[in-house]
């Protein structure tokens, strides 16, 4: 009788697990495939349309998934009790403790703390009505934030990771990229209300567009860049299929670079520059990584050359361009980038290993190059600080706005950052700790701020402009969720990037991808690495940007999916 009951419970557990897994996949598929493309009334209400879609599907899927999760948890307790005579008995064994360590990580802790900080911020807020869903048009309040946190734990803990699932990102993103590229030249295959240089593709504002493009592009770059040993015993059909996959992924990266270079927001170009530097540093791990880096650089340079050709063929078509865009798509710079990438690739292909003997010199050269670049950034910050405090002190360079941190600096980032910093400065101890409330920065500016802050706002943006954030995600989180929220969010990002990169490079360097399963292991560990690059790219872009329903959804998807793969990798090693 007991044996029969055990079989029934195991059958129920497996069935519930499959249903839960399928439900999570449907939800993820809707977020990955439909959300970026969804709109109803052109650009006029596109942010509201997407936020409404996100909220509706999340609430409805939650009504299905959470009862199923509770039933599954109860069944799992019953199965565990039937197998070992008690739910907690198996946890405190050596194997149980190891499994528990694999299942709980710093990423989980900080995501959970971020959720706690959001709740505390709401409970202590003076603007709870507005903070429940968030400021109209943005909707990044309490409920959307908790949906994101719950979604992370559902994916990280209950989803069975599948490598093919990442392929859903790329065709959808490629459509978004292609539309964005054509829109920049004034061609709109899909008729959109309020179309113009500031609104492109099916995402909307160019800042929102960058927030989506940057993470999903660098996920693709991460998968392409991570070296995988070729299989010798594959059939011709499988080899041809994998070759087509590599070509398609290369085309995806090429298209992503092309649209990122000309979309018009400097935050995307900043993220591109930083991430290419990060990729170069990580490429010091091996000649194989460096060879792939030069291929990625070649794709970037060729996308710039393609845009150069298009601009020369249709000189009046581009709706917007600036100095940086002209540098990358006109003149000698894209040609020089192409030559450097070709020389670098040939060097790694023909002479790399024989010249270096080992890869230690390679690492030293790359670290030296990145040290020089970092030094240039530090020098720029010093010059910016000096010229801001003592105008004209740096000579001829003082004539350039880039070297003066005024309100106009960085497309008015100087003003928005000052307003954000002033919002935080004016809070009492409690609200410095927990913030003014989820997505409630504007409510504070509108009703609770000082006369000085009101004048600063009116001076830079007039009386009819709404400033919902500081155009710096980290500063906005500090205002909305306080020190507790900022520490939690920073811990979430840093721990995820560190954990996911360590999972990939640790397996490679420690020889944990053993013979026989080596190729499968290489393909498995590159997925968390790709997630890490996407998360880091998102963070770099949002130094000059902000949370919006599409980009922050992609962030939490990557966090959950990357964590699901690292958990499986850890458990596989323990077994």
Coordinates of C-alpha atoms in Angstrom, one line a residue:
X1 CA 0.0 0.0 0.0
X2 CA 2.8 2.4 0.9
X3 CA 4.7 1.6 -2.3
X4 CA 1.6 2.2 -4.4
X5 CA 1.0 5.5 -2.6
X6 CA 4.6 6.5 -3.2
X7 CA 4.3 5.8 -6.9
X8 CA 1.1 7.9 -7.1
X9 CA 2.7 10.8 -5.3
X10 CA 5.8 10.6 -7.6
X11 CA 3.6 10.6 -10.6
X12 CA 1.6 13.6 -9.4
X13 CA 4.9 15.4 -8.6
X14 CA 6.3 14.8 -12.1
X15 CA 3.0 15.9 -13.7
X16 CA 2.8 19.0 -11.7
X17 CA 6.5 19.8 -12.4
X18 CA 5.9 19.4 -16.2
X19 CA 2.8 21.7 -16.0
X20 CA 4.7 24.3 -14.0
X21 CA 7.7 24.2 -16.3
X22 CA 5.4 24.6 -19.4
X23 CA 3.5 27.5 -17.8
X24 CA 6.8 29.3 -17.0
X25 CA 8.0 28.7 -20.6
X26 CA 4.7 30.2 -21.9
X27 CA 5.2 33.3 -19.7
X28 CA 8.8 33.7 -20.7
X29 CA 7.9 33.3 -24.4
X30 CA 5.3 36.0 -24.1
X31 CA 7.9 38.4 -22.5
X32 CA 10.7 37.5 -25.0
X33 CA 8.6 37.3 -28.2
X34 CA 5.5 39.5 -27.8
X35 CA 6.4 42.3 -25.4
X36 CA 9.1 43.9 -27.6
X37 CA 6.8 43.9 -30.6
X38 CA 3.6 44.9 -28.9
X39 CA 1.8 48.2 -29.4
X40 CA -1.7 49.5 -30.1
X41 CA -1.7 53.1 -31.0
X42 CA 1.7 54.0 -32.4
X43 CA 4.3 55.9 -30.4
X44 CA 1.8 58.1 -28.5
X45 CA 0.9 55.5 -26.0
X46 CA 3.5 52.8 -26.7
X47 CA 4.9 52.8 -23.1
X48 CA 1.5 52.5 -21.6
X49 CA 0.5 49.7 -24.1
X50 CA 3.6 47.7 -23.2
X51 CA 3.2 48.2 -19.5
X52 CA -0.5 47.2 -19.7
X53 CA 0.4 44.1 -21.6
X54 CA 3.1 43.2 -19.1
X55 CA 0.8 43.7 -16.2
X56 CA -2.1 41.8 -17.7
X57 CA -0.2 38.7 -18.7
X58 CA 1.8 38.6 -15.5
X59 CA -1.3 38.8 -13.3
X60 CA -3.2 36.2 -15.4
X61 CA -0.2 33.8 -15.5
X62 CA 0.3 34.3 -11.8
X63 CA -3.3 33.2 -11.2
X64 CA -2.3 29.9 -12.8
X65 CA 1.3 29.4 -11.8
X66 CA 1.2 30.3 -8.1
X67 CA -1.6 27.8 -7.1
X68 CA 0.2 25.2 -9.2
X69 CA 3.5 26.0 -7.4
X70 CA 1.8 25.6 -4.0
X71 CA 0.3 22.2 -5.0
X72 CA 3.7 21.1 -6.3
X73 CA 5.4 22.2 -3.1
X74 CA 2.9 20.2 -1.0
X75 CA 3.3 17.1 -3.2
X76 CA 7.1 17.4 -3.0
X77 CA 7.0 17.5 0.8
X78 CA 4.7 14.4 0.7
X79 CA 7.1 12.6 -1.7
X80 CA 10.1 13.4 0.4
X81 CA 8.4 12.2 3.5
X82 CA 7.4 9.0 1.8
X83 CA 10.9 8.3 0.6
X84 CA 13.0 9.1 3.7
X85 CA 10.4 9.4 6.5
X86 CA 10.5 13.1 7.0
X87 CA 10.9 16.3 5.0
X88 CA 13.9 17.8 6.9
X89 CA 15.8 14.6 7.4
X90 CA 17.4 14.6 4.0
X91 CA 18.4 18.2 4.1
X92 CA 20.9 17.9 6.9
X93 CA 22.9 15.1 5.3
X94 CA 26.2 15.9 3.5
X95 CA 24.5 15.5 0.1
X96 CA 21.5 17.6 1.1
X97 CA 23.7 20.5 2.3
X98 CA 25.7 20.5 -0.9
X99 CA 22.5 20.6 -2.9
X100 CA 21.2 23.4 -0.8
X101 CA 24.4 25.4 -1.4
X102 CA 23.9 24.9 -5.1
X103 CA 20.3 26.0 -4.9
X104 CA 20.9 29.2 -2.9
X105 CA 23.3 31.9 -4.0
X106 CA 24.3 35.5 -3.4
X107 CA 22.2 36.4 -6.5
X108 CA 19.1 34.9 -4.9
X109 CA 19.9 36.8 -1.6
X110 CA 20.3 40.2 -3.3
X111 CA 17.2 39.8 -5.6
X112 CA 15.2 38.9 -2.5
X113 CA 16.6 41.9 -0.7
X114 CA 15.7 44.1 -3.6
X115 CA 12.2 42.9 -3.3
X116 CA 12.2 43.6 0.4
X117 CA 13.5 47.1 -0.2
X118 CA 10.7 47.8 -2.7
X119 CA 8.1 46.7 -0.2
X120 CA 9.6 48.8 2.6
X121 CA 9.9 51.8 0.3
X122 CA 6.2 51.5 -0.5
X123 CA 5.1 51.0 3.1
X124 CA 7.1 54.1 4.2
X125 CA 6.1 56.2 1.2
X126 CA 3.9 59.3 1.4
X127 CA 2.7 58.6 -2.2
X128 CA 1.3 55.1 -1.9
X129 CA -1.5 55.6 -4.4
X130 CA 0.9 56.6 -7.2
X131 CA 3.6 54.2 -6.1
X132 CA 1.3 51.1 -6.3
X133 CA 1.7 50.7 -10.1
X134 CA 4.0 53.7 -10.7
X135 CA 3.9 57.1 -12.4
X136 CA 1.5 57.2 -15.4
X137 CA 3.3 56.3 -18.6
X138 CA 6.1 54.5 -16.8
X139 CA 4.5 52.0 -14.4
X140 CA 7.5 50.9 -12.5
X141 CA 5.9 50.9 -9.1
X142 CA 5.4 48.3 -6.4
X143 CA 3.4 45.7 -8.3
X144 CA 5.6 45.6 -11.5
X145 CA 8.7 45.4 -9.4
X146 CA 7.4 42.5 -7.3
X147 CA 6.3 40.8 -10.5
X148 CA 9.9 41.0 -11.7
X149 CA 11.3 39.6 -8.5
X150 CA 8.8 36.8 -8.4
X151 CA 9.4 36.1 -12.0
X152 CA 13.1 35.7 -11.3
X153 CA 12.6 33.1 -8.6
X154 CA 10.1 31.2 -10.7
X155 CA 12.6 31.0 -13.6
X156 CA 15.7 30.4 -11.5
X157 CA 14.2 27.7 -9.3
X158 CA 11.4 26.1 -11.2
X159 CA 12.3 26.3 -14.9
X160 CA 14.2 23.5 -16.5
X161 CA 16.9 25.3 -18.5
X162 CA 17.0 24.6 -22.2
X163 CA 19.8 25.9 -24.5
X164 CA 17.4 26.3 -27.5
X165 CA 15.2 28.7 -25.5
X166 CA 17.7 31.4 -26.0
X167 CA 17.0 31.3 -29.7
X168 CA 13.7 33.0 -29.1
X169 CA 15.5 36.3 -28.3
X170 CA 17.3 36.5 -31.7
X171 CA 14.6 36.5 -34.4
X172 CA 12.4 39.0 -32.5
X173 CA 15.4 41.2 -31.7
X174 CA 16.5 41.1 -35.3
X175 CA 13.1 42.4 -36.4
X176 CA 13.4 45.2 -33.8
X177 CA 17.0 46.0 -35.0
X178 CA 16.0 46.0 -38.7
X179 CA 13.0 48.3 -38.1
X180 CA 15.1 50.6 -36.0
X181 CA 17.8 50.8 -38.6
X182 CA 15.3 51.6 -41.4
X183 CA 13.5 54.1 -39.2
X184 CA 16.7 56.1 -38.7
X185 CA 16.7 56.7 -42.4
X186 CA 13.1 57.8 -42.4
X187 CA 11.7 54.6 -43.8
X188 CA 8.8 53.1 -41.8
X189 CA 7.5 49.7 -43.1
X190 CA 5.0 49.8 -40.2
X191 CA 3.1 53.1 -40.0
X192 CA 3.5 54.7 -36.6
X193 CA 1.9 57.8 -35.1
X194 CA 4.3 60.4 -33.9
X195 CA 7.2 58.8 -35.9
X196 CA 10.4 60.8 -35.9
X197 CA 14.1 60.7 -34.9
X198 CA 13.3 60.3 -31.2
X199 CA 11.0 57.3 -31.6
X200 CA 12.0 54.2 -33.5
X201 CA 11.2 50.5 -34.1
X202 CA 8.5 48.9 -32.0
X203 CA 10.1 50.0 -28.7
X204 CA 9.6 53.8 -28.8
X205 CA 11.9 56.5 -27.4
X206 CA 15.5 56.0 -28.4
X207 CA 16.6 55.7 -24.8
X208 CA 14.1 52.8 -24.3
X209 CA 15.3 51.4 -27.6
X210 CA 18.9 51.4 -26.4
X211 CA 17.8 49.8 -23.1
X212 CA 16.5 46.8 -25.1
X213 CA 19.1 46.6 -27.8
X214 CA 22.2 46.6 -25.7
X215 CA 21.5 43.6 -23.4
X216 CA 20.0 41.3 -26.1
X217 CA 22.7 42.2 -28.5
X218 CA 25.5 41.3 -26.0
X219 CA 23.7 38.0 -25.2
X220 CA 24.2 37.1 -28.8
X221 CA 27.8 38.3 -28.8
X222 CA 28.5 36.2 -25.7
X223 CA 27.2 33.1 -27.4
X224 CA 29.2 33.8 -30.5
X225 CA 32.4 34.8 -28.7
X226 CA 32.7 31.8 -26.4
X227 CA 34.9 29.2 -28.1
X228 CA 33.5 25.7 -28.5
X229 CA 35.6 22.8 -29.8
X230 CA 34.5 21.4 -33.1
X231 CA 33.1 17.9 -33.2
X232 CA 34.8 15.5 -35.6
X233 CA 32.2 12.8 -35.6
X234 CA 29.2 14.8 -36.6
X235 CA 27.3 14.1 -39.8
X236 CA 27.5 16.5 -42.7
X237 CA 23.9 17.6 -42.1
X238 CA 24.7 18.6 -38.4
X239 CA 27.9 20.4 -39.5
X240 CA 26.0 22.3 -42.1
X241 CA 23.2 23.2 -39.6
X242 CA 25.7 24.5 -37.1
X243 CA 27.5 26.5 -39.7
X244 CA 24.2 28.1 -40.7
X245 CA 23.6 28.8 -37.0
X246 CA 26.9 30.6 -36.7
X247 CA 26.3 32.6 -39.9
X248 CA 22.9 33.6 -38.6
X249 CA 24.2 34.6 -35.2
X250 CA 27.0 36.7 -37.0
X251 CA 24.3 38.4 -39.1
X252 CA 22.3 39.1 -35.9
X253 CA 25.4 40.8 -34.3
X254 CA 26.1 42.7 -37.5
X255 CA 22.6 44.1 -37.6
X256 CA 22.6 44.9 -33.9
X257 CA 25.8 46.9 -34.3
X258 CA 24.4 48.7 -37.3
X259 CA 21.3 49.9 -35.5
X260 CA 23.2 50.7 -32.2
X261 CA 25.7 52.9 -33.9
X262 CA 23.0 55.2 -35.5
X263 CA 20.1 55.1 -33.1
X264 CA 20.9 58.5 -31.7
X265 CA 21.3 57.9 -27.9
X266 CA 24.7 58.4 -26.5
X267 CA 24.0 55.9 -23.7
X268 CA 24.1 53.0 -26.2
X269 CA 27.4 54.2 -27.6
X270 CA 28.9 54.5 -24.2
X271 CA 27.7 50.9 -23.3
X272 CA 29.1 49.7 -26.7
X273 CA 32.5 51.2 -25.9
X274 CA 32.7 49.9 -22.4
X275 CA 31.5 46.4 -23.4
X276 CA 34.0 46.1 -26.2
X277 CA 36.7 46.9 -23.7
X278 CA 35.4 44.3 -21.2
X279 CA 35.2 41.8 -24.0
X280 CA 38.9 42.5 -24.9
X281 CA 39.9 42.0 -21.2
X282 CA 38.0 38.7 -21.0
X283 CA 39.6 37.6 -24.2
X284 CA 43.0 37.5 -22.5
X285 CA 41.8 34.1 -21.2
X286 CA 42.9 32.4 -24.4
X287 CA 43.9 32.8 -28.0
X288 CA 40.5 31.3 -29.0
X289 CA 38.7 34.0 -27.1
X290 CA 40.9 36.7 -28.7
X291 CA 40.3 35.3 -32.2
X292 CA 36.6 35.5 -31.6
X293 CA 36.9 39.0 -30.3
X294 CA 38.5 40.2 -33.5
X295 CA 35.7 38.6 -35.5
X296 CA 33.2 40.6 -33.4
X297 CA 35.2 43.7 -33.9
X298 CA 35.3 43.0 -37.7
X299 CA 31.4 42.7 -37.6
X300 CA 31.3 46.1 -35.9
X301 CA 33.5 47.8 -38.4
X302 CA 31.7 46.3 -41.4
X303 CA 28.4 47.5 -40.0
X304 CA 29.8 51.0 -39.8
X305 CA 31.1 50.7 -43.4
X306 CA 27.7 49.5 -44.6
X307 CA 26.1 52.6 -43.0
X308 CA 28.8 54.7 -44.6
X309 CA 27.7 53.3 -48.0
X310 CA 24.0 53.9 -47.3
X311 CA 24.6 57.5 -46.1
X312 CA 26.7 58.3 -49.2
X313 CA 24.0 56.8 -51.4
X314 CA 21.1 58.6 -49.6
X315 CA 22.9 61.7 -48.0
X316 CA 19.6 63.4 -46.9
X317 CA 17.8 60.4 -45.7
X318 CA 19.2 60.1 -42.1
X319 CA 16.8 61.8 -39.7
X320 CA 19.5 62.5 -37.0
X321 CA 23.3 62.4 -36.7
X322 CA 25.9 63.8 -34.4
X323 CA 29.7 64.0 -34.1
X324 CA 30.2 60.5 -32.7
X325 CA 27.9 59.0 -35.2
X326 CA 29.7 60.8 -38.1
X327 CA 33.1 59.6 -36.7
X328 CA 31.9 55.9 -36.7
X329 CA 30.2 56.0 -40.1
X330 CA 32.2 58.6 -42.1
X331 CA 35.8 59.0 -42.9
X332 CA 38.8 56.8 -42.0
X333 CA 37.8 55.4 -38.6
X334 CA 35.6 52.5 -39.8
X335 CA 38.3 51.6 -42.4
X336 CA 41.0 51.7 -39.7
X337 CA 38.8 49.5 -37.4
X338 CA 38.4 47.0 -40.2
X339 CA 42.2 46.8 -40.9
X340 CA 43.0 46.4 -37.2
X341 CA 40.4 43.7 -36.7
X342 CA 41.7 41.8 -39.8
X343 CA 45.4 42.1 -38.7
X344 CA 44.4 41.0 -35.1
X345 CA 42.5 38.0 -36.4
X346 CA 45.3 36.9 -38.8
X347 CA 47.8 37.3 -36.0
X348 CA 45.9 35.0 -33.7
X349 CA 45.2 32.6 -36.5
X350 CA 48.7 32.2 -37.9
X351 CA 51.2 33.3 -35.4
X352 CA 49.5 33.6 -32.0
X353 CA 50.5 30.4 -30.2
X354 CA 54.0 30.1 -31.8
X355 CA 54.9 33.7 -30.9
X356 CA 53.6 33.7 -27.4
X357 CA 54.6 30.1 -26.5
X358 CA 52.1 30.6 -23.6
X359 CA 49.3 33.0 -23.2
X360 CA 50.8 35.0 -20.3
X361 CA 52.3 37.6 -22.6
X362 CA 48.9 38.0 -24.3
X363 CA 47.3 38.8 -21.0
X364 CA 49.9 41.3 -20.1
X365 CA 49.6 43.1 -23.4
X366 CA 45.8 43.3 -23.1
X367 CA 45.9 44.5 -19.5
X368 CA 48.4 47.2 -20.5
X369 CA 46.1 48.4 -23.3
X370 CA 43.1 48.5 -20.9
X371 CA 45.2 50.3 -18.3
X372 CA 46.0 53.0 -20.8
X373 CA 42.4 53.4 -21.7
X374 CA 41.4 53.5 -18.1
X375 CA 44.0 56.1 -17.4
X376 CA 42.6 58.2 -20.2
X377 CA 39.1 58.0 -18.6
X378 CA 40.6 59.0 -15.2
X379 CA 42.4 62.0 -16.8
X380 CA 39.1 63.0 -18.5
X381 CA 37.3 62.9 -15.2
X382 CA 40.1 65.0 -13.5
X383 CA 40.0 67.6 -16.3
X384 CA 36.2 67.7 -16.2
X385 CA 36.3 68.3 -12.4
X386 CA 39.0 71.0 -12.6
X387 CA 37.2 72.8 -15.5
X388 CA 33.9 72.7 -13.7
X389 CA 35.3 74.1 -10.5
X390 CA 37.7 76.5 -12.1
X391 CA 36.3 77.4 -15.6
X392 CA 39.0 77.9 -18.2
X393 CA 41.8 76.3 -16.1
X394 CA 42.5 73.6 -18.7
X395 CA 43.2 76.0 -21.6
X396 CA 41.8 75.3 -25.1
X397 CA 39.9 72.2 -24.0
X398 CA 37.7 74.4 -21.8
X399 CA 35.9 75.5 -25.0
X400 CA 34.3 72.1 -25.4
X401 CA 31.1 71.4 -23.4
X402 CA 32.3 67.9 -22.9
X403 CA 34.8 69.2 -20.3
X404 CA 32.3 71.2 -18.2
X405 CA 29.8 69.5 -15.9
X406 CA 27.0 72.0 -16.4
X407 CA 23.2 71.4 -16.6
X408 CA 23.5 70.9 -20.3
X409 CA 26.2 68.2 -20.0
X410 CA 25.3 64.8 -21.6
X411 CA 22.0 65.9 -23.1
X412 CA 20.8 67.5 -19.9
X413 CA 22.1 64.7 -17.7
X414 CA 23.9 67.3 -15.7
X415 CA 20.6 68.8 -14.7
X416 CA 18.7 65.5 -14.2
X417 CA 21.6 64.2 -12.0
X418 CA 21.6 67.3 -9.9
X419 CA 17.9 67.1 -9.4
X420 CA 18.1 63.4 -8.5
X421 CA 21.0 64.1 -6.0
X422 CA 19.0 67.0 -4.5
X423 CA 15.9 64.7 -4.1
X424 CA 18.0 62.3 -2.0
X425 CA 19.8 65.0 -0.1
X426 CA 16.5 66.5 1.1
X427 CA 15.2 63.3 2.6
X428 CA 15.2 62.5 6.3
X429 CA 17.1 59.5 7.7
X430 CA 14.2 57.1 7.2
X431 CA 13.6 58.0 3.6
X432 CA 17.3 58.1 2.8
X433 CA 17.3 54.5 4.0
X434 CA 14.2 53.3 2.1
X435 CA 13.5 56.0 -0.5
X436 CA 10.5 58.1 -1.4
X437 CA 8.5 55.2 -2.8
X438 CA 8.5 52.9 -5.9
X439 CA 8.6 55.1 -9.0
X440 CA 7.6 58.1 -6.9
X441 CA 10.5 60.5 -7.6
X442 CA 8.1 62.8 -9.6
X443 CA 5.5 62.8 -6.9
X444 CA 8.1 64.1 -4.5
X445 CA 9.3 66.8 -6.9
X446 CA 5.7 67.8 -7.6
X447 CA 4.4 68.0 -4.1
X448 CA 7.1 67.6 -1.4
X449 CA 10.4 69.2 -2.5
X450 CA 12.1 72.4 -1.5
X451 CA 11.8 75.7 -3.3
X452 CA 15.4 75.3 -4.4
X453 CA 14.7 72.0 -6.1
X454 CA 11.5 73.5 -7.7
X455 CA 13.5 76.4 -9.2
X456 CA 16.2 74.0 -10.5
X457 CA 13.5 71.9 -12.2
X458 CA 11.7 74.9 -13.7
X459 CA 15.0 76.5 -14.8
X460 CA 16.0 73.4 -16.9
X461 CA 12.6 71.9 -17.9
X462 CA 10.0 74.5 -17.5
X463 CA 6.7 74.1 -15.7
X464 CA 5.0 71.5 -18.0
X465 CA 7.8 68.8 -18.1
X466 CA 7.5 65.7 -15.9
X467 CA 10.8 64.2 -14.7
X468 CA 10.1 60.7 -13.5
X469 CA 13.7 59.7 -13.0
X470 CA 17.2 61.1 -12.9
X471 CA 18.3 59.5 -16.2
X472 CA 20.7 57.4 -14.2
X473 CA 19.2 54.1 -12.9
X474 CA 21.5 53.9 -9.9
X475 CA 20.7 57.4 -8.8
X476 CA 17.0 56.9 -9.4
X477 CA 17.0 53.7 -7.3
X478 CA 18.7 55.6 -4.6
X479 CA 15.9 58.2 -4.6
X480 CA 13.1 55.7 -4.9
X481 CA 14.3 52.8 -2.8
X482 CA 17.0 54.5 -0.7
X483 CA 20.4 53.1 0.4
X484 CA 18.9 49.7 1.1
X485 CA 17.5 49.5 -2.4
X486 CA 20.7 50.7 -4.0
X487 CA 22.9 48.2 -2.1
X488 CA 20.5 45.4 -3.0
X489 CA 20.4 46.3 -6.7
X490 CA 24.1 46.7 -6.9
X491 CA 24.7 43.4 -5.1
X492 CA 22.2 41.7 -7.5
X493 CA 24.1 43.0 -10.6
X494 CA 27.6 42.4 -9.3
X495 CA 26.9 39.0 -7.8
X496 CA 25.1 37.8 -11.0
X497 CA 27.9 39.0 -13.3
X498 CA 30.6 37.5 -11.1
X499 CA 28.7 34.1 -10.6
X500 CA 27.9 33.7 -14.2
X501 CA 31.4 34.6 -15.5
X502 CA 33.0 32.4 -12.9
X503 CA 30.8 29.5 -13.9
X504 CA 32.1 29.7 -17.5
X505 CA 35.8 30.6 -16.9
X506 CA 36.0 28.3 -13.8
X507 CA 34.9 25.3 -15.7
X508 CA 37.3 26.0 -18.6
X509 CA 40.4 26.8 -16.5
X510 CA 39.9 24.0 -13.9
X511 CA 39.3 21.4 -16.6
X512 CA 35.9 20.6 -15.3
X513 CA 34.5 20.1 -18.9
X514 CA 35.8 16.5 -18.9
X515 CA 36.5 14.5 -22.0
X516 CA 33.5 12.9 -23.6
X517 CA 31.1 15.6 -22.3
X518 CA 33.5 18.5 -23.0
X519 CA 31.7 20.0 -26.0
X520 CA 28.3 19.7 -24.4
X521 CA 29.8 21.4 -21.2
X522 CA 31.4 24.2 -23.3
X523 CA 28.0 24.9 -24.9
X524 CA 26.3 24.8 -21.5
X525 CA 28.7 27.2 -19.6
X526 CA 28.7 29.8 -22.4
X527 CA 25.0 30.6 -21.7
X528 CA 25.6 32.1 -18.2
X529 CA 28.6 33.9 -19.7
X530 CA 26.3 35.4 -22.4
X531 CA 23.8 36.3 -19.6
X532 CA 26.5 38.0 -17.7
X533 CA 27.5 40.1 -20.7
X534 CA 23.9 41.1 -21.3
X535 CA 23.4 42.1 -17.7
X536 CA 26.6 44.1 -17.6
X537 CA 25.7 45.8 -20.9
X538 CA 22.3 46.8 -19.4
X539 CA 24.0 48.2 -16.4
X540 CA 26.5 50.3 -18.4
X541 CA 23.7 51.7 -20.6
X542 CA 21.6 52.6 -17.6
X543 CA 24.3 54.8 -16.1
X544 CA 22.8 57.3 -18.5
X545 CA 19.3 55.8 -18.8
X546 CA 16.5 54.3 -16.7
X547 CA 14.2 51.4 -16.0
X548 CA 11.4 50.9 -18.5
X549 CA 9.1 47.9 -18.8
X550 CA 10.9 46.3 -21.8
X551 CA 14.5 46.7 -20.7
X552 CA 14.1 45.8 -17.0
X553 CA 12.1 42.7 -18.0
X554 CA 15.0 41.6 -20.2
X555 CA 17.3 42.1 -17.2
X556 CA 15.3 39.9 -14.8
X557 CA 14.9 37.3 -17.6
X558 CA 18.6 37.1 -18.0
X559 CA 19.1 37.0 -14.2
X560 CA 16.7 34.1 -13.9
X561 CA 17.9 32.1 -16.9
X562 CA 21.5 32.5 -16.1
X563 CA 20.9 31.4 -12.5
X564 CA 19.0 28.3 -13.7
X565 CA 21.9 27.2 -15.7
X566 CA 24.5 27.8 -13.0
X567 CA 22.4 25.8 -10.6
X568 CA 22.3 22.9 -13.0
X569 CA 26.0 23.1 -13.6
X570 CA 26.7 23.1 -9.8
X571 CA 24.4 20.2 -9.2
X572 CA 26.0 18.2 -12.1
X573 CA 29.5 18.6 -10.5
X574 CA 28.2 17.5 -7.1
X575 CA 26.7 14.4 -8.6

